[in-house]
CSV table of C-alpha atoms in Angstrom, one decimal:
chain,number,residue,atom,x,y,z
N,91,MET,CA,15.2,7.3,-16.0
N,92,PHE,CA,14.5,5.4,-18.9
N,93,TYR,CA,11.1,7.3,-19.5
N,94,TRP,CA,14.1,10.0,-19.8
N,95,LEU,CA,16.0,8.2,-22.1
N,96,TRP,CA,13.0,8.1,-24.4
N,97,GLN,CA,12.5,11.8,-24.0
N,98,THR,CA,16.3,12.6,-25.2
N,99,PHE,CA,16.7,9.6,-28.2
N,100,GLY,CA,13.2,8.0,-28.5
N,101,ALA,CA,11.5,10.8,-29.6
N,102,HIS,CA,13.2,12.0,-31.9
N,103,ASP,CA,13.4,8.3,-33.6
N,104,TYR,CA,17.4,8.7,-33.1
N,105,VAL,CA,16.9,5.3,-31.5
N,106,PRO,CA,13.0,4.0,-32.7
N,107,VAL,CA,12.7,0.8,-30.0
N,108,LEU,CA,13.0,3.5,-27.0
N,109,ASN,CA,9.7,4.7,-28.3
N,110,LEU,CA,8.7,1.8,-26.1
N,111,LEU,CA,9.0,3.8,-22.9
N,112,LYS,CA,6.5,5.9,-23.3
N,113,TYR,CA,3.6,3.9,-23.3
N,114,GLN,CA,2.8,3.4,-19.4
N,115,THR,CA,1.0,0.0,-19.8
N,116,PHE,CA,4.7,-1.3,-21.1
N,117,ARG,CA,6.9,0.0,-18.6
N,118,THR,CA,4.4,-0.9,-15.8
N,119,VAL,CA,5.3,-4.6,-16.9
N,120,LEU,CA,8.9,-4.1,-16.6
N,121,ALA,CA,8.2,-2.4,-13.6
N,122,ILE,CA,6.6,-6.0,-11.6
N,123,ALA,CA,9.8,-7.8,-13.7
N,124,THR,CA,12.1,-5.4,-12.1
N,125,ALA,CA,10.6,-5.2,-8.7
N,126,GLN,CA,10.1,-8.9,-8.8
N,127,LEU,CA,13.8,-9.4,-9.7
N,128,VAL,CA,15.3,-7.3,-7.1
N,129,VAL,CA,13.6,-9.0,-4.2
N,130,VAL,CA,14.1,-12.7,-5.6
N,131,ALA,CA,17.9,-12.3,-5.7
N,132,LEU,CA,18.3,-10.3,-2.4
N,133,GLY,CA,16.1,-13.2,-0.9
N,134,SER,CA,18.2,-15.4,0.7
N,135,ARG,CA,21.7,-13.6,1.0
N,136,PHE,CA,19.4,-10.6,3.3
N,137,ILE,CA,18.0,-13.4,5.4
N,138,ARG,CA,20.6,-14.9,6.1
N,139,TRP,CA,22.5,-12.0,7.0
N,140,MET,CA,19.3,-10.6,9.2
N,141,LYS,CA,19.5,-14.0,11.0
N,142,ALA,CA,22.7,-13.4,12.0
N,143,LYS,CA,22.1,-9.6,12.9
N,144,GLN,CA,18.9,-10.2,15.1
N,145,GLY,CA,19.6,-13.5,16.2
N,146,LYS,CA,16.2,-13.8,18.5
N,147,GLY,CA,14.3,-12.3,15.5
N,148,GLN,CA,10.9,-10.8,16.1
N,149,PRO,CA,9.7,-10.8,19.3
N,150,ILE,CA,6.0,-12.9,19.6
N,151,ARG,CA,3.3,-11.5,21.4
N,152,ALA,CA,3.1,-13.4,24.8
N,153,GLU,CA,-0.4,-12.9,25.0
N,154,GLY,CA,-0.9,-14.2,21.5
N,155,ILE,CA,-1.9,-17.6,19.8
N,156,GLU,CA,0.0,-19.9,21.6
N,157,ARG,CA,1.4,-21.8,18.7
N,158,HIS,CA,2.9,-18.7,17.2
N,159,ILE,CA,5.5,-18.5,19.8
N,160,ILE,CA,6.5,-22.3,19.1
N,161,GLU,CA,6.4,-22.1,15.5
N,162,LYS,CA,7.6,-18.0,14.4
N,163,SER,CA,9.5,-17.8,17.2
N,164,GLY,CA,13.5,-16.6,15.8
N,165,THR,CA,12.0,-15.8,12.7
N,166,PRO,CA,13.9,-12.3,11.8
N,167,THR,CA,11.7,-9.4,10.8
N,168,MET,CA,12.1,-6.0,8.8
N,169,GLY,CA,11.5,-8.2,5.4
N,170,GLY,CA,10.3,-4.6,3.9
N,171,VAL,CA,13.8,-3.6,3.4
N,172,MET,CA,13.9,-5.8,0.6
N,173,ILE,CA,10.2,-5.1,-0.7
N,174,LEU,CA,10.9,-1.3,-0.7
N,175,ALA,CA,14.3,-1.5,-2.4
N,176,GLY,CA,11.8,-3.4,-5.3
N,177,LEU,CA,9.4,-0.7,-5.0
N,178,PHE,CA,11.8,1.6,-5.6
N,179,ALA,CA,14.4,0.4,-8.2
N,180,GLY,CA,10.9,-0.5,-10.2
N,181,SER,CA,9.7,3.2,-9.8
N,182,LEU,CA,12.8,4.9,-10.4
N,183,LEU,CA,13.7,3.1,-13.2
N,184,TRP,CA,10.4,2.7,-15.7
N,185,GLY,CA,8.8,6.0,-14.0
N,186,ASP,CA,8.6,9.5,-15.2
N,187,LEU,CA,10.9,11.2,-12.7
N,188,THR,CA,9.3,14.6,-13.8
N,189,ASN,CA,6.3,13.8,-12.4
N,190,VAL,CA,5.0,15.2,-8.8
N,191,TYR,CA,2.5,12.4,-8.1
N,192,VAL,CA,5.6,10.3,-8.3
N,193,TRP,CA,7.4,11.9,-5.8
N,194,ALA,CA,4.8,12.3,-3.6
N,195,VAL,CA,3.8,9.0,-3.2
N,196,LEU,CA,7.3,8.1,-2.8
N,197,MET,CA,7.5,10.0,-0.1
N,198,VAL,CA,5.0,8.9,2.4
N,199,THR,CA,6.9,4.7,0.7
N,200,ALA,CA,10.3,6.1,2.3
N,201,GLY,CA,8.5,8.2,4.9
N,202,TYR,CA,6.6,5.6,6.7
N,203,GLY,CA,9.1,2.6,5.7
N,204,LEU,CA,11.8,4.9,7.6
N,205,LEU,CA,9.0,5.0,10.8
N,206,GLY,CA,8.3,1.4,10.2
N,207,PHE,CA,12.0,0.6,10.2
N,208,MET,CA,12.6,2.3,13.3
N,209,ASP,CA,9.8,0.8,15.5
N,210,ASP,CA,11.1,-3.2,14.3
N,211,TYR,CA,14.9,-1.7,15.3
N,212,ALA,CA,13.9,-0.9,18.7
N,213,LYS,CA,11.3,-4.0,19.2
N,214,VAL,CA,14.5,-6.2,18.6
N,215,THR,CA,17.0,-4.9,20.1
N,216,LYS,CA,14.9,-4.5,23.1
N,217,GLN,CA,13.2,-7.6,22.5
N,218,THR,CA,9.7,-6.2,23.0
N,219,THR,CA,6.7,-6.1,21.4
N,220,ALA,CA,6.5,-2.2,22.1
N,221,GLY,CA,8.7,-0.3,19.8
N,222,VAL,CA,8.3,3.7,19.3
N,223,SER,CA,5.4,5.0,20.9
N,224,GLY,CA,2.5,5.1,19.1
N,225,ARG,CA,1.2,8.6,19.9
N,226,MET,CA,5.2,9.7,18.2
N,227,ARG,CA,4.9,7.5,15.6
N,228,LEU,CA,0.7,8.7,14.7
N,229,VAL,CA,2.0,12.3,14.5
N,230,MET,CA,4.9,11.4,12.4
N,231,GLU,CA,3.2,9.4,10.1
N,232,ALA,CA,0.4,12.8,9.8
N,233,ALA,CA,3.2,15.1,9.1
N,234,ILE,CA,4.5,12.8,6.1
N,235,ALA,CA,1.7,12.4,5.1
N,236,MET,CA,0.3,16.3,5.0
N,237,ALA,CA,3.0,17.2,3.3
N,238,ALA,CA,3.0,14.7,0.5
N,239,VAL,CA,-0.6,15.8,0.3
N,240,ALA,CA,-0.1,19.4,-0.1
N,241,LEU,CA,3.2,18.6,-2.7
N,242,ILE,CA,0.1,17.7,-4.9
N,243,ILE,CA,-2.3,20.2,-4.2
N,244,VAL,CA,0.6,22.8,-4.9
N,245,PHE,CA,2.6,21.4,-7.8
N,246,ALA,CA,0.3,19.0,-9.3
N,247,ALA,CA,-1.2,20.0,-12.9
N,248,LYS,CA,-5.2,21.2,-12.5
N,249,PRO,CA,-7.9,19.4,-14.2
N,250,PRO,CA,-8.8,21.8,-17.1
N,251,GLU,CA,-12.9,20.6,-16.4
N,252,THR,CA,-12.9,20.7,-12.5
N,253,PRO,CA,-9.9,22.9,-11.4
N,254,GLU,CA,-11.1,22.7,-8.0
N,255,LEU,CA,-10.6,18.7,-7.9
N,256,LEU,CA,-7.4,18.8,-6.2
N,257,THR,CA,-8.7,19.8,-2.8
N,258,SER,CA,-12.1,18.0,-3.1
N,259,VAL,CA,-13.7,14.5,-1.8
N,260,ALA,CA,-15.0,12.7,-5.8
N,261,PHE,CA,-17.7,10.0,-4.8
N,262,PRO,CA,-18.2,6.6,-6.5
N,263,VAL,CA,-21.0,6.3,-8.4
N,264,PHE,CA,-22.4,9.8,-8.2
N,265,LYS,CA,-20.4,11.4,-11.1
N,266,GLN,CA,-21.1,15.1,-10.9
N,267,TRP,CA,-20.8,15.3,-6.6
N,268,LEU,CA,-17.7,16.9,-5.3
N,269,LEU,CA,-17.2,18.3,-2.2
N,270,ASP,CA,-14.4,20.7,-2.1
N,271,LEU,CA,-12.6,20.9,1.2
N,272,ASN,CA,-10.2,23.2,0.2
N,273,TRP,CA,-7.1,23.5,2.6
N,274,PHE,CA,-8.9,21.4,5.0
N,275,TYR,CA,-8.1,18.6,2.3
N,276,LEU,CA,-4.8,18.6,3.7
N,277,ALA,CA,-6.3,16.2,7.4
N,278,PHE,CA,-8.7,14.4,5.3
N,279,GLY,CA,-5.9,12.9,2.6
N,280,ALA,CA,-3.5,12.2,6.1
N,281,PHE,CA,-6.7,10.4,7.6
N,282,VAL,CA,-6.7,8.2,4.7
N,283,ILE,CA,-3.5,7.7,4.2
N,284,VAL,CA,-2.4,6.9,7.9
N,285,GLY,CA,-6.0,4.9,8.5
N,286,ALA,CA,-4.5,2.8,5.2
N,287,ALA,CA,-0.8,2.5,6.8
N,288,ASN,CA,-2.0,1.7,10.2
N,289,ALA,CA,-4.7,-1.0,8.8
N,290,VAL,CA,-2.6,-3.0,7.0
N,291,ASN,CA,0.3,-3.0,10.3
N,292,PHE,CA,-2.7,-4.5,12.0
N,293,THR,CA,-3.3,-7.0,9.0
N,294,ASP,CA,0.2,-8.4,9.2
N,295,GLY,CA,0.0,-10.5,11.5
N,296,LEU,CA,0.1,-14.1,9.6
N,297,ASP,CA,2.4,-15.7,6.9
N,298,GLY,CA,1.4,-14.0,3.5
N,299,LEU,CA,-1.7,-12.0,5.4
N,300,ALA,CA,-1.0,-8.8,3.7
N,301,THR,CA,1.0,-9.0,1.5
N,302,VAL,CA,-1.1,-10.7,-1.0
N,303,PRO,CA,-3.7,-8.1,0.0
N,304,VAL,CA,-1.7,-5.3,-0.6
N,305,MET,CA,-1.1,-6.7,-4.4
N,306,ILE,CA,-4.7,-6.9,-5.1
N,307,ALA,CA,-5.3,-3.8,-4.2
N,308,SER,CA,-2.0,-2.4,-6.0
N,309,ALA,CA,-3.0,-4.2,-8.6
N,310,ALA,CA,-6.6,-2.8,-9.3
N,311,TYR,CA,-5.1,1.1,-8.0
N,312,GLY,CA,-2.6,0.8,-11.3
N,313,LEU,CA,-5.5,0.2,-13.7
N,314,ILE,CA,-7.6,3.5,-11.6
N,315,ALA,CA,-4.8,5.6,-12.2
N,316,TYR,CA,-4.0,4.5,-15.5
N,317,LEU,CA,-7.5,5.3,-16.5
N,318,VAL,CA,-8.0,8.2,-14.5
N,319,GLY,CA,-4.9,9.6,-16.1
N,320,ASN,CA,-5.4,9.1,-19.5
N,321,TYR,CA,-8.3,11.2,-20.7
N,322,VAL,CA,-10.3,9.1,-23.1
N,323,PHE,CA,-10.9,6.6,-21.1
N,324,SER,CA,-11.7,8.6,-18.4
N,325,ASN,CA,-14.4,10.7,-20.3
N,326,TYR,CA,-15.8,7.4,-21.6
N,327,LEU,CA,-16.1,6.2,-18.3
N,328,GLN,CA,-17.6,9.3,-16.6
N,329,LEU,CA,-14.5,10.1,-14.3
N,330,HIS,CA,-12.8,12.7,-13.0
N,331,PHE,CA,-9.6,13.1,-15.5
N,332,VAL,CA,-6.4,13.8,-13.2
N,333,PRO,CA,-3.9,14.7,-15.2
N,334,GLY,CA,-0.1,13.1,-14.9
N,335,VAL,CA,-1.9,10.3,-12.0
N,336,GLY,CA,-1.3,7.6,-14.7
N,337,GLU,CA,2.8,7.3,-13.9
N,338,LEU,CA,1.2,6.0,-11.0
N,339,ALA,CA,0.2,2.6,-12.4
N,340,ILE,CA,4.4,1.9,-12.6
N,341,ILE,CA,4.6,2.3,-8.7
N,342,CYS,CA,1.1,-0.2,-8.6
N,343,GLY,CA,3.4,-2.6,-10.9
N,344,ALA,CA,6.6,-2.1,-8.9
N,345,LEU,CA,4.7,-2.9,-5.2
N,346,VAL,CA,2.6,-6.4,-7.1
N,347,GLY,CA,6.4,-7.4,-8.7
N,348,SER,CA,7.7,-6.7,-5.1
N,349,GLY,CA,4.7,-8.8,-3.0
N,350,LEU,CA,5.4,-11.7,-5.7
N,351,GLY,CA,9.2,-12.0,-4.8
N,352,PHE,CA,8.8,-11.3,-1.1
N,353,LEU,CA,6.0,-14.0,-1.1
N,354,TRP,CA,8.6,-16.6,-2.3
N,355,TYR,CA,10.1,-15.9,1.4
N,356,ASN,CA,6.9,-15.2,3.1
N,357,ALA,CA,5.1,-18.1,2.0
N,358,PRO,CA,3.8,-20.8,4.7
N,359,PRO,CA,5.8,-21.1,6.5
N,360,ALA,CA,7.4,-17.8,6.6
N,361,LYS,CA,11.4,-16.9,7.0
N,362,ILE,CA,11.5,-13.9,7.1
N,363,PHE,CA,8.4,-11.1,8.3
N,364,MET,CA,7.8,-7.7,6.5
N,365,GLY,CA,7.6,-6.1,9.7
N,366,ASP,CA,6.3,-2.3,10.1
N,367,THR,CA,9.4,-1.5,7.9
N,368,GLY,CA,7.0,-2.8,5.3
N,369,SER,CA,3.7,-3.0,6.7
N,370,LEU,CA,3.3,0.7,7.7
N,371,ALA,CA,5.6,1.4,3.6
N,372,LEU,CA,2.3,-0.7,1.8
N,373,GLY,CA,-0.3,0.5,3.5
N,374,GLY,CA,0.9,4.1,3.7
N,375,THR,CA,1.4,4.0,-0.4
N,376,VAL,CA,-1.8,2.5,-1.1
N,377,GLY,CA,-3.5,5.0,0.7
N,378,ALA,CA,-1.4,7.9,-1.1
N,379,ILE,CA,-2.2,6.1,-4.5
N,380,ALA,CA,-5.9,6.4,-3.3
N,381,VAL,CA,-5.7,10.4,-2.6
N,382,ALA,CA,-3.9,11.1,-6.1
N,383,THR,CA,-6.6,9.5,-7.7
N,384,ARG,CA,-9.1,11.1,-5.8
N,385,HIS,CA,-10.3,7.3,-5.1
N,386,GLU,CA,-10.5,7.7,-1.0
N,387,ILE,CA,-13.8,6.1,-0.9
N,388,VAL,CA,-13.6,3.1,-2.8
N,389,LEU,CA,-10.2,2.1,-0.9
N,390,ALA,CA,-12.7,1.1,2.0
N,391,ILE,CA,-13.9,-1.4,-0.8
N,392,ILE,CA,-11.1,-2.0,-2.0
N,393,GLY,CA,-9.2,-2.2,1.2
N,394,GLY,CA,-12.8,-3.6,3.2
N,395,LEU,CA,-10.2,-6.5,4.5
N,396,PHE,CA,-7.7,-4.0,5.8
N,397,VAL,CA,-10.4,-1.8,7.1
N,398,ALA,CA,-12.2,-5.0,9.1
N,399,GLU,CA,-8.7,-5.3,10.8
N,400,LEU,CA,-8.5,-2.1,12.0
N,401,LEU,CA,-12.2,-1.9,13.4
N,402,SER,CA,-12.4,-4.5,15.2
N,403,VAL,CA,-8.9,-3.9,17.4
N,404,VAL,CA,-10.8,-0.4,17.7
N,405,ILE,CA,-14.4,-1.9,18.8
N,406,GLN,CA,-12.1,-4.8,20.9
N,407,VAL,CA,-10.8,-2.1,22.5
N,408,ALA,CA,-12.5,0.2,22.7
N,409,TRP,CA,-15.6,-2.1,24.2
N,410,PHE,CA,-13.5,-3.7,26.8
N,411,LYS,CA,-13.1,-0.2,28.6
N,412,ARG,CA,-16.6,0.4,28.7
N,413,THR,CA,-17.5,-3.1,29.6
N,414,GLY,CA,-14.7,-5.0,30.4
N,415,ARG,CA,-15.7,-8.0,28.2
N,416,ARG,CA,-14.9,-8.8,25.0
N,417,ILE,CA,-16.3,-9.3,21.4
N,418,PHE,CA,-13.3,-10.8,20.1
N,419,LEU,CA,-12.2,-13.9,21.3
N,420,MET,CA,-8.7,-12.2,20.2
N,421,ALA,CA,-8.1,-9.1,17.3
N,422,PRO,CA,-7.5,-8.4,15.2
N,423,ILE,CA,-9.8,-10.2,13.6
N,424,HIS,CA,-8.1,-13.0,11.6
N,425,HIS,CA,-6.7,-14.1,14.9
N,426,HIS,CA,-10.7,-14.6,16.3
N,427,PHE,CA,-11.2,-17.2,13.6
N,428,GLU,CA,-7.9,-18.7,14.8
N,429,LYS,CA,-9.1,-19.0,18.0
N,430,LEU,CA,-12.4,-20.2,16.5
N,431,GLY,CA,-10.0,-23.4,15.2
N,432,TRP,CA,-9.8,-22.6,11.8
N,433,SER,CA,-5.7,-23.4,10.7
N,434,GLU,CA,-3.6,-20.5,9.4
N,435,SER,CA,-3.9,-21.5,6.1
N,436,THR,CA,-7.4,-21.5,5.7
N,437,VAL,CA,-7.6,-18.0,7.5
N,438,VAL,CA,-4.9,-16.3,4.9
N,439,ILE,CA,-6.6,-18.0,1.5
N,440,ARG,CA,-10.3,-17.8,2.4
N,441,PHE,CA,-9.1,-13.7,3.3
N,442,TRP,CA,-6.6,-13.4,-0.1
N,443,ILE,CA,-10.7,-14.6,-1.4
N,444,VAL,CA,-12.3,-11.7,0.7
N,445,SER,CA,-9.6,-9.4,-0.8
N,446,ILE,CA,-10.5,-10.3,-4.7
N,447,MET,CA,-14.3,-10.2,-4.6
N,448,LEU,CA,-13.4,-6.6,-2.1
N,449,ALA,CA,-11.2,-5.4,-5.0
N,450,LEU,CA,-13.9,-6.3,-8.0
N,451,VAL,CA,-16.7,-4.6,-6.5
N,452,GLY,CA,-14.7,-1.5,-5.6
N,453,LEU,CA,-13.9,-1.5,-9.6
N,454,ALA,CA,-17.1,-2.2,-10.6
N,455,THR,CA,-17.6,1.6,-9.3
N,456,LEU,CA,-15.4,3.0,-12.6
N,457,LYS,CA,-18.6,2.0,-14.4
N,458,LEU,CA,-21.3,2.4,-12.2
N,459,ARG,CA,-22.3,6.0,-12.6
């Protein structure tokens, strides 16, 4: 919205100070601050209201870690509503609302947030850990993701030097490699977005465990979006230039700010859980940004922690069905380390460290060509 003010008044020097709004870096910083303030302002009142409405709070798995049943019982969920409020406030106030990438990513965020809310609502009202049907949820997730990818393919500006980029998979390190999937890219893009959403969903099992890695991934993709959306920087780094995608740095900033605000209440011991409302929406957002910037494969590096969490569940289930035995003491893998005797705070902080290291490795691929 404020970008429109610059286009209307600042660009014609009617109000020179508004020229600051043309800079994506400036608006990204303001998006961080705005999102954080919105979440912090909502915090205490929203948590009290959710406690009153939910009563027993989020159900804890009976087959899970025993002390979780005692320590976390009664904690309200759906804290993702707070995160999304900050994310949308920061994005809509400071982003360019004529940019197709902004709307495509926010479509995924809103759609996945709604699906997560429905799942959380079913769990709380029925007091069960089984929410919306998993198959139905996957179908809806895929449909939303494919709609967002189609929006980008149809309406986004085509890169002048590589017009096929909008339907192609780019490979890190190998600067010339492009695999043009044509309209099959819809399925590939949906796979990335759905996979990212569910990977973050599996990671969200301990206080603060998913929040900080999502912020780290968002910060990394904010930098990637800014660089590949700038012709000078992308040309210097020999990256594929994607016109207009730099605006996603504002959404990444808003996501970081929302995460900071939410962490104030989600730090151990958590006063509220983000629930599927937050984890699905945040994972989907990061996945959509990876698709938009054409750095989908790099997401497997930057979001390596989420990949490990998701794979630990897939491997555990597949191996148990085949042999009747388990590979991990418990899945997702953060519970495996708890079973080994690690304290919750130890697991969380060490996983944060791993996330930072993976983000740095992922960013290194920008220069390693």
